[in-house]
C-alpha positions as protocol buffer text, in pm:
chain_id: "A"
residue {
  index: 1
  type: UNK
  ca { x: 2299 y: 6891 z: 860 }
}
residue {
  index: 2
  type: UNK
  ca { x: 2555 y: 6972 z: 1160 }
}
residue {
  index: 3
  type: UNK
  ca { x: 2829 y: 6751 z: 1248 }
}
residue {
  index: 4
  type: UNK
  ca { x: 2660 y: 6662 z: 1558 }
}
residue {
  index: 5
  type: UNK
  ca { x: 2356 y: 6532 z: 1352 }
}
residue {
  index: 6
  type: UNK
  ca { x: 2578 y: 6357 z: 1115 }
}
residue {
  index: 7
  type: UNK
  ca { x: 2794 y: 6123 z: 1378 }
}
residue {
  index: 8
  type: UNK
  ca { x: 2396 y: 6067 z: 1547 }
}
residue {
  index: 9
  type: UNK
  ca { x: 2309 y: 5925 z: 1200 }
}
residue {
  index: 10
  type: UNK
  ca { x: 2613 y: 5722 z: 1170 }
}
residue {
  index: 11
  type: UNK
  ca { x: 2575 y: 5602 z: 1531 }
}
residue {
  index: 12
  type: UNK
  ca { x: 2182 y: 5538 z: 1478 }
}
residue {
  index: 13
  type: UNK
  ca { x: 2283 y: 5311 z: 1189 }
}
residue {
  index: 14
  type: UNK
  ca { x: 2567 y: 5060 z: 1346 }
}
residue {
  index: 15
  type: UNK
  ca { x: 2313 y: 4876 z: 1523 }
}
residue {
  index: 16
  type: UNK
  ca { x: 2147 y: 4778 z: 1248 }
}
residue {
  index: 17
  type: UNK
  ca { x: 2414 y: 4644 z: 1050 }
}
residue {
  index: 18
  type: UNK
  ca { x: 2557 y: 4492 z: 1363 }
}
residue {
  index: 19
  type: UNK
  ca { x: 2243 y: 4294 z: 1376 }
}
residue {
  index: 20
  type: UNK
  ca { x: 2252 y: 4185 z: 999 }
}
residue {
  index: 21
  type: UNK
  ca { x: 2577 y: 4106 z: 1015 }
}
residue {
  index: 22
  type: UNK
  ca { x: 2486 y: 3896 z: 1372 }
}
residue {
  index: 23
  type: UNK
  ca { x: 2210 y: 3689 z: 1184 }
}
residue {
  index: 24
  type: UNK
  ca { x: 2417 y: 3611 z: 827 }
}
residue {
  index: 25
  type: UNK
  ca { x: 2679 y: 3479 z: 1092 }
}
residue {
  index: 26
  type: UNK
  ca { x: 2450 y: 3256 z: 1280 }
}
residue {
  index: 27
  type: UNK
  ca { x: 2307 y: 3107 z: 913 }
}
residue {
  index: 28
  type: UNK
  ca { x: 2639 y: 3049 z: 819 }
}
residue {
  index: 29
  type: UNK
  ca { x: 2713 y: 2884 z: 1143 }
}
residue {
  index: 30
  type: UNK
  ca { x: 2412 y: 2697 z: 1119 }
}
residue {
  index: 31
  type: UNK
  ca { x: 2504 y: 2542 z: 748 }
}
residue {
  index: 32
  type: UNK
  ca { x: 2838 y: 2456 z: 886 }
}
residue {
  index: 33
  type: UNK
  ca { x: 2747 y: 2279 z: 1200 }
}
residue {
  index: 34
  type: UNK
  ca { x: 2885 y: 2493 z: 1447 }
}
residue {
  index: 35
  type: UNK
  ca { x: 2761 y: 2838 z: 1646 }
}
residue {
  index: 36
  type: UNK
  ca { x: 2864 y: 3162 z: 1533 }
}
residue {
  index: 37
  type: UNK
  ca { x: 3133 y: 3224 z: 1845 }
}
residue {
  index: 38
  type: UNK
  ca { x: 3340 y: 2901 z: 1684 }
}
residue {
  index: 39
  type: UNK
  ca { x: 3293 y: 3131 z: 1351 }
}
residue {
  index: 40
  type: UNK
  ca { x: 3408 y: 3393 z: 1562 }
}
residue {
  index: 41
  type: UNK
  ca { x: 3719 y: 3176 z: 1689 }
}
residue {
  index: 42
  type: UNK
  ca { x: 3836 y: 3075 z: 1367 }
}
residue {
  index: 43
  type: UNK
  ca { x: 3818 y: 3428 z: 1227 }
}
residue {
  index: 44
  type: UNK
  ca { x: 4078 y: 3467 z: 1558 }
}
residue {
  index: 45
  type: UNK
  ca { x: 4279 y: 3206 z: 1441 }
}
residue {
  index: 46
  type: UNK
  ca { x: 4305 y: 3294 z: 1067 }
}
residue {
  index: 47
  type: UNK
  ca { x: 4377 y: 3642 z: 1186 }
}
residue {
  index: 48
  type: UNK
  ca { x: 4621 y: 3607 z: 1449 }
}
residue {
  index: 49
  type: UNK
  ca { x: 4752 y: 3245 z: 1408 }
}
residue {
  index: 50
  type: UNK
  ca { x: 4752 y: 2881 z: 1552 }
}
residue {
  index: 51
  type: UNK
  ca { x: 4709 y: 2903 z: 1996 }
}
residue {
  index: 52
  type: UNK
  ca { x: 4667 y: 2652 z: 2264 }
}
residue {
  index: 53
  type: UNK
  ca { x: 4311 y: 2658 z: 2366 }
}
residue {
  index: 54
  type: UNK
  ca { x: 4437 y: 2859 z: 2687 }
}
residue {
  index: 55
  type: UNK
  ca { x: 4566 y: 3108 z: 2475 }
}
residue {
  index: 56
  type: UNK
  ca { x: 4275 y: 3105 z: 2275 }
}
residue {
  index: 57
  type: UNK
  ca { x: 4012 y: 3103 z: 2516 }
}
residue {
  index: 58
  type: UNK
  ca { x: 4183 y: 3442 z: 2607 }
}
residue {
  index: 59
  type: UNK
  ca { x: 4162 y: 3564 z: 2241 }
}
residue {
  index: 60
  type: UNK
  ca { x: 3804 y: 3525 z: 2206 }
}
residue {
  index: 61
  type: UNK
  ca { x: 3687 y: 3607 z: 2560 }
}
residue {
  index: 62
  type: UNK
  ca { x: 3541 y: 3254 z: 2675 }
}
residue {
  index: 63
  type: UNK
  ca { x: 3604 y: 3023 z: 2953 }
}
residue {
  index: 64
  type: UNK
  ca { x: 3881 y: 2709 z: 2886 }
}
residue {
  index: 65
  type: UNK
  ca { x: 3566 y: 2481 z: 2917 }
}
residue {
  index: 66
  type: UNK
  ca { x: 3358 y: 2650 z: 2640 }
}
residue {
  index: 67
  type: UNK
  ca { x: 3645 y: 2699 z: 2469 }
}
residue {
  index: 68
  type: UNK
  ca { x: 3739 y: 2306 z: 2497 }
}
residue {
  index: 69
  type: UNK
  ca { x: 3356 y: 2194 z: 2328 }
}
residue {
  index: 70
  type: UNK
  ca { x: 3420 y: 2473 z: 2080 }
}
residue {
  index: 71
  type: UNK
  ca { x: 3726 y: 2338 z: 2001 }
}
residue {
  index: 72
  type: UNK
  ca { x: 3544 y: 1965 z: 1951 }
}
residue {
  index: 73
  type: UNK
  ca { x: 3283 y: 2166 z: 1716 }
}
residue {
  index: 74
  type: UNK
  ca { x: 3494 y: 2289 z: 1534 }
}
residue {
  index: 75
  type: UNK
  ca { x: 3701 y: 1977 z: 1486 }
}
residue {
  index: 76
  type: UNK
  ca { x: 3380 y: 1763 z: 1375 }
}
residue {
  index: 77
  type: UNK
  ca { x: 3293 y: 1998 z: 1143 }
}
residue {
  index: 78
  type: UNK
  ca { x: 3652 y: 2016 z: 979 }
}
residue {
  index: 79
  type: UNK
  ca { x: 3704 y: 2327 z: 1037 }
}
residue {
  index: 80
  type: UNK
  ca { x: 4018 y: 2287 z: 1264 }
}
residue {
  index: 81
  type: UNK
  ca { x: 4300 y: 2057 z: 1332 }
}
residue {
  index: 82
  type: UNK
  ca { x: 4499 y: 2026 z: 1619 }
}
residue {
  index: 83
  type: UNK
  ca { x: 4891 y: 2039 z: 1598 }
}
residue {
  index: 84
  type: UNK
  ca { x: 5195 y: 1938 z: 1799 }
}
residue {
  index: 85
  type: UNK
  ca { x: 5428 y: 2281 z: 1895 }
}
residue {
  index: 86
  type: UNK
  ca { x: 5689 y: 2234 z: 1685 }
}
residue {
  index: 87
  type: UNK
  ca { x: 5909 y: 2462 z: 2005 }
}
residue {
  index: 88
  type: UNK
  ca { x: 5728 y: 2263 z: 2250 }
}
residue {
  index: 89
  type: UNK
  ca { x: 5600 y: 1909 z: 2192 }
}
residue {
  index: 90
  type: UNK
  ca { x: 5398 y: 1880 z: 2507 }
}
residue {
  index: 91
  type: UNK
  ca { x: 5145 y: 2131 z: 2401 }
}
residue {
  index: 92
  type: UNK
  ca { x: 4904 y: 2119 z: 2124 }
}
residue {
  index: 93
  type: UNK
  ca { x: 4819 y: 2405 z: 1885 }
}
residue {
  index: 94
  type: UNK
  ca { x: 4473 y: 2435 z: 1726 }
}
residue {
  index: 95
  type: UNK
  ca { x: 4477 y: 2605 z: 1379 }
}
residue {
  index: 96
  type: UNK
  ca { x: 4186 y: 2649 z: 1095 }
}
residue {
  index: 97
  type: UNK
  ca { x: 4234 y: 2425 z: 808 }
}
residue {
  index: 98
  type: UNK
  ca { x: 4246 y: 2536 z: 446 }
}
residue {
  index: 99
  type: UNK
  ca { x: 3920 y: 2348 z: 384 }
}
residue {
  index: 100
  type: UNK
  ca { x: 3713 y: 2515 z: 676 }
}
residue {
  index: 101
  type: UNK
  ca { x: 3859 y: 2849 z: 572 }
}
residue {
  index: 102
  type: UNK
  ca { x: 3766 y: 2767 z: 210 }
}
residue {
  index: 103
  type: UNK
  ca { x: 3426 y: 2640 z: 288 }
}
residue {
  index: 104
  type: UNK
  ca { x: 3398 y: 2976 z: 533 }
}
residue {
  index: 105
  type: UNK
  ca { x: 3464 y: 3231 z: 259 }
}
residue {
  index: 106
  type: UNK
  ca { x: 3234 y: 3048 z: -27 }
}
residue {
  index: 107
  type: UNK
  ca { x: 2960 y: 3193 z: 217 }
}
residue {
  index: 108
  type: UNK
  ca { x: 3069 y: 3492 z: 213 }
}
residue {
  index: 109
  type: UNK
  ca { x: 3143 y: 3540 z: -133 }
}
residue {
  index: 110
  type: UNK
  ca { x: 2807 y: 3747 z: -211 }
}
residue {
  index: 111
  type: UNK
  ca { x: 2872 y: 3992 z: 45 }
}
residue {
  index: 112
  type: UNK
  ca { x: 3225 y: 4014 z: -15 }
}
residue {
  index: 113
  type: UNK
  ca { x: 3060 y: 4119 z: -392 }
}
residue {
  index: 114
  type: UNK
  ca { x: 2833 y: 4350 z: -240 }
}
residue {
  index: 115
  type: UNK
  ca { x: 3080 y: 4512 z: -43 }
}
residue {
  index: 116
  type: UNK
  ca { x: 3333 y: 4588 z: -304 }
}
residue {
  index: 117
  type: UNK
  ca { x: 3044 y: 4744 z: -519 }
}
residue {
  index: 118
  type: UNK
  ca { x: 2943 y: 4975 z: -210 }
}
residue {
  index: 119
  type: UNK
  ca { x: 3265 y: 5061 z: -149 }
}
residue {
  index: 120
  type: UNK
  ca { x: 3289 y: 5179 z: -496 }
}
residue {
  index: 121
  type: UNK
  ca { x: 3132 y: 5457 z: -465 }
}
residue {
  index: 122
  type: UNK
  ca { x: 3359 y: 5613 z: -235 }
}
residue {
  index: 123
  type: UNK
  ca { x: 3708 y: 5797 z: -310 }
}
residue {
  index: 124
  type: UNK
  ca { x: 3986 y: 5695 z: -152 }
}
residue {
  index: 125
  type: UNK
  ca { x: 4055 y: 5949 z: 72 }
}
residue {
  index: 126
  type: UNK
  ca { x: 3705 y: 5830 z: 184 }
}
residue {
  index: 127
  type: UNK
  ca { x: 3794 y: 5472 z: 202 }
}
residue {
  index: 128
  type: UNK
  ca { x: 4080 y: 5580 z: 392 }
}
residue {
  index: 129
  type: UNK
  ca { x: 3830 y: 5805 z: 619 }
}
residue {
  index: 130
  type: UNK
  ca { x: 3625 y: 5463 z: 665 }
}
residue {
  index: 131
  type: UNK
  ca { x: 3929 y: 5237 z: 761 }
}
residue {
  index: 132
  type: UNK
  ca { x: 4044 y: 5460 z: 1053 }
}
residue {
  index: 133
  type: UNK
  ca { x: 3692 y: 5480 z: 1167 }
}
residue {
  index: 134
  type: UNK
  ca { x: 3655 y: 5097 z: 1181 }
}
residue {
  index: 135
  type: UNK
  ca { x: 3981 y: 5076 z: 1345 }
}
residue {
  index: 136
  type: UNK
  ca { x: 3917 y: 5348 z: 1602 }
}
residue {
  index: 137
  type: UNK
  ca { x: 3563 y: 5178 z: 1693 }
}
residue {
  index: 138
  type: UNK
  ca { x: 3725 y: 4846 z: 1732 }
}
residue {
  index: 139
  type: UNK
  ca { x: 4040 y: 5004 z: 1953 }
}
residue {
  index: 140
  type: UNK
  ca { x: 3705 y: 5153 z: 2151 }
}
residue {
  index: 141
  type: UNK
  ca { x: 3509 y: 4807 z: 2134 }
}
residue {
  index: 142
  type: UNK
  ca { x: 3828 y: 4645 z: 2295 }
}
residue {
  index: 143
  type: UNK
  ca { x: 3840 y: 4923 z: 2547 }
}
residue {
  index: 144
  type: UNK
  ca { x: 3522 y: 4925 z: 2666 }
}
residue {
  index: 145
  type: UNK
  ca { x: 3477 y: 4546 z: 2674 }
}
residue {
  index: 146
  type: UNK
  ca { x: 3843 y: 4529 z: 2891 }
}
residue {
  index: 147
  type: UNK
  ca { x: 3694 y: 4794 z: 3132 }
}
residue {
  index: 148
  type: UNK
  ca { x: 3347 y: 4623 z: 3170 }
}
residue {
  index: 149
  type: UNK
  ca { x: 3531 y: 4285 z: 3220 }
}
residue {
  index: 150
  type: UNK
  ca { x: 3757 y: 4447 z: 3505 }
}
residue {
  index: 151
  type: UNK
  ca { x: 3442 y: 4620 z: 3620 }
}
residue {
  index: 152
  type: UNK
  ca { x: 3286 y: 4467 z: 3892 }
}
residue {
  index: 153
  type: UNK
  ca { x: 3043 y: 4666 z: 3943 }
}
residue {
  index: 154
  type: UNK
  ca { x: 2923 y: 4746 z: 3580 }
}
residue {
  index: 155
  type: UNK
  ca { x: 2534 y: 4706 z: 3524 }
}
């Protein structure tokens, strides 16, 4: 097999898991009472930290009013709390709480499982390989979703 036919395969096959991925995170979202963008948000938050719903609105790409029920959602389902600034009283921080992020990750357990034994098989120069791919496609992800947004003529 060439290179060329080797990236085609890998590229033929993201789709897929994309969509796999896209449905476990909707049934999780579903058992939790929420949709699977607020899973998205508080992935945001655990990653990158407590934000006003401005700034997080910006993080995850949605308007402040879907970002507002979100927000509610998210609240009624325990997931986050919201937080005085300790710099600046006026504004209010939302941040996951240990309990969402707890209840969260017990869905995930089994494919955190399944993940370590696939990635067993691999050396770690390949694992290495693997990370800078993911990396590089998310860099190119962001990229291409900035260019789209500024884009006003994108189909």
């Amino acid at each position: 097999m060439s290179r060329r036919e080797a990236e085609e395969r890998v590229l033929a096959a993201l789709p897929g898991w994309v969509n796999a991925i896209s449905q476990l995170n909707r049934l999780i979202a579903e058992r939790m009472g929420v949709t699977a963008s607020d899973l998205d948000c508080l992935h945001v938050l655990n990653q990158q930290g407590p934000a006003t719903a401005a700034e997080l609105a910006r993080r995850v790409g949605l308007t402040p009013g879907s970002v507002s029920r979100m927000i509610d959602r998210l609240d009624a389902a325990g997931c986050i709390k919201r937080t005085n600034d300790p710099r600046d009283r006026r504004r209010v921080l939302i941040e996951p709480t240990s309990d969402g992020l707890a209840r969260i990750a017990a869905y995930y357990d089994g494919l955190t499982a399944r993940a370590h034994d696939d990635l067993a098989v691999f050396r770690k120069e390949e694992l290495d390989a693997l990370l800078q791919f993911v990396e590089r496609s998310q860099d190119s992800a962001l990229d291409e979703l900035s260019r789209l947004r500024h884009d006003q003529h994108a189909r």
